Amino acid sequence: MANPTITVLERHMLLYQRLWRASAFSLFILPVLFLTSIGLGVGGYIHQVDGHDYLQWITPGLIASTAFQTGANESTYGVLSEFEWVGGIKAMRSTPVRIQDMIRGWLIYVLIATELAVAAFLIVIWLAGALTPGLAISAPFVCGAVSLAIATPTTAFSAAINDQDWFLVLARFVILPATLFSGVLFPISQLPAFIQPLSYLSPLTHAVELMRDFAFGTATPMTVALHFAYLLAWIVAGWFLANITYRRRLTD
Amino acid sequence: MDTEFGPPLDDMAVLGRDLTKRFGEFTAVDAINIDVYSGECFGLLGPNGAGKSSTMRMLSCISQPTSGALTVLGTDPRREAARIRGRLGIVHQENNLDLDIKVVENLTTYARYFGFSRSECRRRAAEMLEFAQLEQKAVSKAGELSGGMQRRLAIARALVNSPEMVFLDEPTTGLDPQMRHVVWQRLLELKQRRTTLVVTTHYMEEAEQLCDRIVIMDHGHIVAEGTPQMLIKENVSQEVVELWFSETPTEETAAPLKGISEQFDVLADRIVLYVANGEEAAKEVHRRGLTPERLTIRRSTLEDVFLRLTGRTLAE
Amino acid sequence: MVTTDVSTPVPTAPRVSAARVGAVLEYFFTYSFRTREALTLLGVIWLTAVTEPVLYLLAMGLGVGSLIDSTIPVDSHQLSYIQFVAPAMLAVSCMSGAISASIFSFYTRHRHLGMFTMISTAAVSPAEVVVADWLWEIIRVTMLSAIFVAVMVVAGVVGVGNALVAFVATILVIAAFAAVGIGLSTLLRGWQDFDIITVAQTVLFLFSGTFFPIQQYPEWLQVIVQLSPLYQSIALLRALTIGDFGMALVVPIGYLLLMVVAGLLFSVRRLGRDLGR
Ligand SMILES: Nc1ncnc2c1ncn2[C@@H]1O[C@H](COP(=O)(O)OP(=O)(O)OP(=O)(O)O)[C@@H](O)[C@H]1O
Ligand SMILES: [Mg+2]
């Protein structure tokens, strides 16, 4: 008997197949662009951060940031259009597939899309000769976790709204501040003292620290466990919210 | 398994009591009782906004009733909705197809939701393509099909799991007359195989052709139910005289008709008179000095029942 | 119904009447404010519009800026990093505002809502539709750039006088990108092409001297970058915010004006063909 979650995933992968050629290009080109312009360009004016070259220092954070963006972006229009325009989810609703199967299948799809983006990023770094084992092994786990940490609440949000303009609000109030102030481009310690605790609310901050700890070999079991626990808390909370908003929309 | 009504009754496909659906303050379906027998074709009729689709969604275990008791295929949907849906075929008012993937993929992905193996899904998809006469279009994108073909695909998709009961919300709206007959033929075949059908429609001909029993809804209430013949007999007289006017008739125009029949409706273009004997009534109309542009006499139909009960024509 | 004798040549000169353009603008206006919810949402979006420049300035000025101890040379001036990067962020915000306003909203309204087909049957020429839409985008995005400039003044990055001049220049930048954006949106085949626009915008964003002077690049790359419309916009706004009013401004201003003219002419032709005129 086919697992319902898997059958939901199969549909998403089928739909993705039509798009992958277009997105494969940007998956590879965007890391190159970011690394050369920010890493090399801006890095030309920055001597060292925490004893590392700027390019070296931002690379782990940029990978985490890419995963974070993928998780968030996939879960906006992709979810809303299912409810508003596509009707695929209403079709699923007419079958034995349960709401939790729908959400689970969807999130696994987001996870796969994220890992593809992460893999492309790692390949670019490897081609540049800068891939370390620590980075290669930890990236899929950390990035998968941070992607789901933002994807679950974003999915819940997208299932609760009916006007796509709300995504503008989400982008400006949540995604942009998280991207800018999670220690990707500069250490959080540079921020005013009152902003620093806010930074630690963002799941991306924890993912960036994890990635750097693994890349530079400064990870300790304690910090790794705490960071992962925080990401897990987001995933679990988002999962419950998504179940609530999906249920409200589909049992009407 | 026991339900709220005690042990399940084998010949009852749906048993609904005081079913109510509210959206906020608005009551779309107001405490209706619905019974559907196994193997019959059950019709839901009513004007736009009557609550047909809302009722269908409750009966097909998609939406939860706000209150009331419901048993579907002998099972309680509050506990086993997903399991019951596995035995149902559901065609929504909208097609809900994936327009960017192929026609056959629409069928196979949907079949997978029911837990069939991949090869079984392919086999069933091929069978359904034949059923819907879409073999030629199997590898076209669903979005490239005409509206009528998409409707057929949606119907075929709902049958891919060989359901015991099928819900069809306005299955033939938007189809041309020929295609409509093809779909009716298919539905009659299902009926012969003892599949229970629940259909909503705006076409009286469809209801008369397919349905064993009919319920007429208006404003969330059931206003009449029975077999088509019974409904006609109970609610309208045997014959109907229609008086057509070039100008919109008013109550005044209709005043002289009072003695001929107590039952008549004044519409935008005509007055409809319900009588036992059409010929006699027509003579009487002329005797009373009314000069309609045209006068027709015919046997009464479900359409007239509908008009009598809701004050509206069906085709609006 | 008006029947046209096809043998008589239809006048092809684009006719633009201010009254009809005004009527179309008014229609866009009432459409945007059609419901209570739409209005509330619009209010929330305006509120969030302030957050964008504040966040960028904080992150770039306080964050990245604090890692950079040297000043950045621009012509004869020595700029702090935030002074260097703020006008560039302003230009980027104008660009992405105008592009998303024109491309995304023009596309939805034209292709999905059929709005322009509807309007243009009401005796409005494609040229009038394009001009009205272009003005509409300029009005909307200019409100955003005004907020951005105001934040720059409050943050002490630029003086009030220079800020006013720079604000006027943002209107030109927005006008240029909106005109080109409308033209591009008539070329899009479907949603899959939006990805290309996004990548192109990112390339411009990262390689137009936004975050660091282009002198970092090899000679040949510098020449290419100078062809970028975003580079020209940044050059204009950067010069104006530091009070560098000279003949050198002729180049970016000419470049942007050319974008306006070429973008509008192209859009009118494409839309005319789309609407079968
Ligand atoms: N999700 C919903 N939220 C709010 N109101 C709803 C919702 N679904 C239906 N309604 C309202 O409930 C009433 C009944 O709707 P329903 O779709 O059941 O009518 P219908 O009989 O199927 O009409 P039609 O013939 O037009 O399909 C309508 O007034 C409709 O506006
Ligand atoms: Mg309906």
mmCIF file of C-alpha atoms and ligand atoms in Angstrom, chain B residues 53 93 169-170, ligand 2:
data_model
loop_
_atom_site.group_PDB
_atom_site.id
_atom_site.type_symbol
_atom_site.label_atom_id
_atom_site.label_comp_id
_atom_site.label_asym_id
_atom_site.label_seq_id
_atom_site.Cartn_x
_atom_site.Cartn_y
_atom_site.Cartn_z
ATOM 1 C CA SER B 53 -22.820 22.248 -2.877
ATOM 2 C CA GLN B 93 -18.475 21.977 -9.048
ATOM 3 C CA ASP B 169 -21.913 18.530 -8.360
ATOM 4 C CA GLU B 170 -23.392 19.857 -11.612
HETATM 5 MG MG MG D 2 -23.020 24.676 -6.093
#
